[in-house]
Amino acid sequence: MSGRRSLVWLGLTPEPERELPSAVAALRTRAPDAGALAREPAAAERRRVERLILHGTERGWLRYLAEVADLVTSVAAGTSPGDPRAALAAGEVVLDHHRMLIGLPGSGYDRTARDRSALETAVRTLRASAAGRPGTAPSAAAAAPETAASAERRRVSPAAANRAERGSGPPPATAPARRRAGRPWATGSPDAPTHPAPDGDRT
């Protein structure tokens, strides 16, 4: 059984198999814009990845990812043309893969140490370039509150969102929670009807 092909590394391949072919094809063809890439190079890259996963070994897979790392770092360093967005997408996928190797048996994590270090630098550079702020990388943690706020705005009415932006009145989340008897609207809600209630309904 010692000659049997080890399959444990295949647990890390789904995301690279899905994300890498189109990005790597763009980098190999030196396309300035991944959107302008013809379909055939991406299809050929996908076939190569599938062959490696179905019939290859972990060593062969890591050699392929080393090629991808070289493409990414050369674009980040400016020594090779290519779409920075494709380089960033490929770099993030390979870097995540190499970090997760620490949980697998064998020497894969140690063997990818050089590529991991180079990719960390390249990804920082590409993120900073994408953000238009040389020398600084956009932080996912810093972006999270903005994303949450955008999602919250989509859940409230336009009137409430506009009022909160102008600073007039409480934000939607702090509207009083008590309700009129027999009415579905919270008191003070911007969605409540604006016509006066009948005399018999006043409290």
Coordinates of C-alpha atoms in Angstrom, one line a residue:
M1 CA 0.0 0.0 0.0
S2 CA 3.0 2.3 0.3
G3 CA 3.0 3.0 -3.4
R4 CA -0.6 4.2 -3.4
R5 CA -1.0 7.8 -4.5
S6 CA -1.7 10.0 -1.4
L7 CA -5.0 11.9 -1.8
V8 CA -5.0 14.0 1.3
W9 CA -3.8 17.1 -0.6
L10 CA -6.9 17.0 -2.7
G11 CA -8.9 18.5 0.2
L12 CA -7.2 21.9 -0.6
T13 CA -7.9 22.0 -4.4
P14 CA -11.6 22.9 -4.9
E15 CA -11.0 26.7 -4.7
P16 CA -7.9 26.7 -6.9
E17 CA -9.6 24.5 -9.4
R18 CA -12.5 26.9 -9.6
E19 CA -10.7 30.2 -9.5
L20 CA -7.2 29.8 -11.0
P21 CA -7.7 28.8 -14.7
S22 CA -9.1 32.1 -16.0
A23 CA -6.8 34.2 -13.9
V24 CA -3.7 32.2 -14.7
A25 CA -4.6 32.2 -18.4
A26 CA -4.7 35.9 -18.4
L27 CA -1.3 36.1 -16.8
R28 CA 0.3 33.6 -19.2
T29 CA -1.0 35.4 -22.2
R30 CA 0.1 38.8 -20.7
A31 CA -3.4 40.2 -21.4
P32 CA -3.7 43.7 -20.0
D33 CA -7.3 43.1 -19.1
A34 CA -8.6 39.7 -18.1
G35 CA -12.0 40.6 -19.6
A36 CA -10.4 40.7 -23.0
L37 CA -9.0 37.1 -22.7
A38 CA -10.1 34.6 -25.4
R39 CA -11.9 31.5 -24.1
E40 CA -9.5 29.0 -25.4
P41 CA -6.4 29.8 -23.2
A42 CA -8.7 29.6 -20.1
A43 CA -10.1 26.3 -21.3
A44 CA -6.6 24.9 -21.8
E45 CA -5.6 26.0 -18.3
R46 CA -8.7 24.4 -16.9
R47 CA -7.8 21.1 -18.6
R48 CA -4.3 21.2 -17.2
V49 CA -5.6 21.8 -13.7
E50 CA -8.1 19.0 -14.0
R51 CA -5.4 16.6 -15.2
L52 CA -3.2 17.5 -12.2
I53 CA -6.0 16.9 -9.8
L54 CA -7.3 13.7 -11.3
H55 CA -4.0 12.0 -12.2
G56 CA -1.2 14.0 -10.6
T57 CA 0.6 14.0 -7.3
E58 CA 0.9 16.6 -4.5
R59 CA 4.5 17.3 -5.7
G60 CA 3.3 18.0 -9.2
W61 CA 0.5 20.2 -8.0
L62 CA 2.9 22.2 -5.9
R63 CA 5.1 22.7 -8.9
Y64 CA 2.1 24.1 -10.8
L65 CA 1.3 26.5 -8.0
A66 CA 5.0 27.6 -7.9
E67 CA 4.6 28.6 -11.6
V68 CA 1.5 30.6 -10.7
A69 CA 3.3 32.3 -7.8
D70 CA 6.1 33.3 -10.2
L71 CA 3.5 34.9 -12.6
V72 CA 1.9 36.8 -9.7
T73 CA 5.1 38.1 -8.2
S74 CA 6.4 39.3 -11.6
V75 CA 3.3 41.3 -12.2
A76 CA 3.4 42.7 -8.7
A77 CA 7.0 43.7 -9.1
G78 CA 6.3 45.3 -12.5
T79 CA 8.8 43.0 -14.3
S80 CA 6.1 41.4 -16.4
P81 CA 2.9 42.9 -18.0
G82 CA -0.4 41.5 -17.0
D83 CA -3.8 42.3 -15.5
P84 CA -3.1 43.2 -11.8
R85 CA -6.7 42.1 -10.9
A86 CA -5.9 38.6 -12.3
A87 CA -2.6 38.6 -10.5
L88 CA -4.3 39.5 -7.2
A89 CA -7.0 36.9 -7.6
A90 CA -4.5 34.2 -8.3
G91 CA -2.1 35.3 -5.6
E92 CA -4.8 35.3 -2.9
V93 CA -6.0 31.8 -3.9
V94 CA -2.5 30.3 -3.9
L95 CA -1.5 32.1 -0.7
D96 CA -4.5 30.7 1.1
H97 CA -3.8 27.2 -0.2
H98 CA -0.2 27.4 1.0
R99 CA -1.2 28.6 4.4
M100 CA -3.5 25.7 4.8
L101 CA -0.8 23.2 4.0
I102 CA 0.3 23.5 7.7
G103 CA -2.6 21.2 8.6
L104 CA -1.6 18.4 6.2
P105 CA 1.0 15.7 6.9
G106 CA 4.2 15.8 4.9
S107 CA 6.7 18.6 4.0
G108 CA 4.4 20.7 1.7
Y109 CA 4.2 23.6 4.2
D110 CA 7.9 23.8 4.5
R111 CA 8.5 23.4 0.8
T112 CA 6.3 26.3 0.0
A113 CA 7.8 28.7 2.5
R114 CA 9.6 30.8 -0.1
D115 CA 6.6 31.1 -2.3
R116 CA 4.4 31.9 0.7
S117 CA 6.7 34.8 1.7
A118 CA 6.9 36.1 -1.9
L119 CA 3.1 35.9 -2.3
E120 CA 2.4 37.8 0.9
T121 CA 4.5 40.7 -0.4
A122 CA 3.0 40.5 -3.8
V123 CA -0.6 40.4 -2.5
R124 CA 0.0 43.5 -0.3
T125 CA 1.4 45.4 -3.3
L126 CA -1.4 44.4 -5.6
R127 CA -4.1 45.3 -3.0
A128 CA -2.5 48.7 -2.4
S129 CA -2.4 49.3 -6.1
A130 CA -6.0 48.3 -6.5
A131 CA -6.9 50.7 -3.7
G132 CA -5.0 53.6 -5.3
R133 CA -3.0 54.1 -2.1
P134 CA 0.6 53.0 -2.7
G135 CA 2.2 51.5 0.3
T136 CA -0.9 50.6 2.1
A137 CA -3.2 47.6 1.7
P138 CA -7.0 47.9 2.2
S139 CA -8.1 46.2 5.4
A140 CA -11.0 43.7 5.3
A141 CA -11.8 44.7 8.8
A142 CA -12.0 48.3 7.9
A143 CA -14.3 47.5 5.0
A144 CA -16.6 45.4 7.1
P145 CA -18.5 48.2 8.8
E146 CA -19.2 50.0 5.5
T147 CA -20.5 46.7 4.1
A148 CA -22.8 46.2 7.1
A149 CA -24.1 49.7 6.9
S150 CA -24.9 49.3 3.2
A151 CA -26.8 46.1 4.0
E152 CA -28.7 47.9 6.8
R153 CA -29.6 50.7 4.5
R154 CA -31.1 48.2 2.1
R155 CA -33.4 46.9 4.9
V156 CA -34.8 50.2 5.9
S157 CA -37.1 52.5 4.0
P158 CA -35.6 55.2 1.7
A159 CA -37.1 57.9 3.8
A160 CA -35.5 56.7 7.0
A161 CA -32.1 56.3 5.3
N162 CA -32.3 59.8 3.8
R163 CA -33.3 61.3 7.2
A164 CA -30.4 59.5 8.9
E165 CA -28.0 60.8 6.3
R166 CA -29.1 64.4 6.8
G167 CA -28.7 64.0 10.5
S168 CA -32.3 64.9 11.2
G169 CA -34.1 62.5 13.6
P170 CA -32.9 59.3 15.1
P171 CA -31.3 56.5 12.9
P172 CA -33.6 53.8 11.8
A173 CA -32.2 51.3 14.3
T174 CA -33.3 53.6 17.3
A175 CA -36.9 54.1 16.3
P176 CA -39.3 53.5 19.2
A177 CA -40.5 49.9 19.3
R178 CA -44.0 50.4 20.8
R179 CA -47.0 50.1 18.5
R180 CA -50.4 51.5 18.3
A181 CA -53.1 49.1 19.1
G182 CA -54.4 47.4 15.9
R183 CA -51.8 49.1 13.7
P184 CA -48.7 47.4 12.2
W185 CA -46.5 50.5 12.2
A186 CA -44.1 51.5 15.0
T187 CA -44.7 54.9 16.4
G188 CA -42.6 57.4 14.6
S189 CA -41.9 55.0 11.7
P190 CA -41.3 56.8 8.4
D191 CA -43.5 54.1 6.7
A192 CA -46.5 55.0 8.9
P193 CA -49.4 56.8 7.1
T194 CA -49.2 60.6 7.5
H195 CA -53.0 61.3 7.5
P196 CA -54.5 62.0 11.0
A197 CA -56.1 59.1 12.8
P198 CA -59.9 59.3 13.4
D199 CA -60.9 60.8 16.8
G200 CA -62.0 57.4 18.1
D201 CA -58.5 56.0 17.5
R202 CA -56.6 58.6 19.5
T203 CA -55.0 57.5 22.7

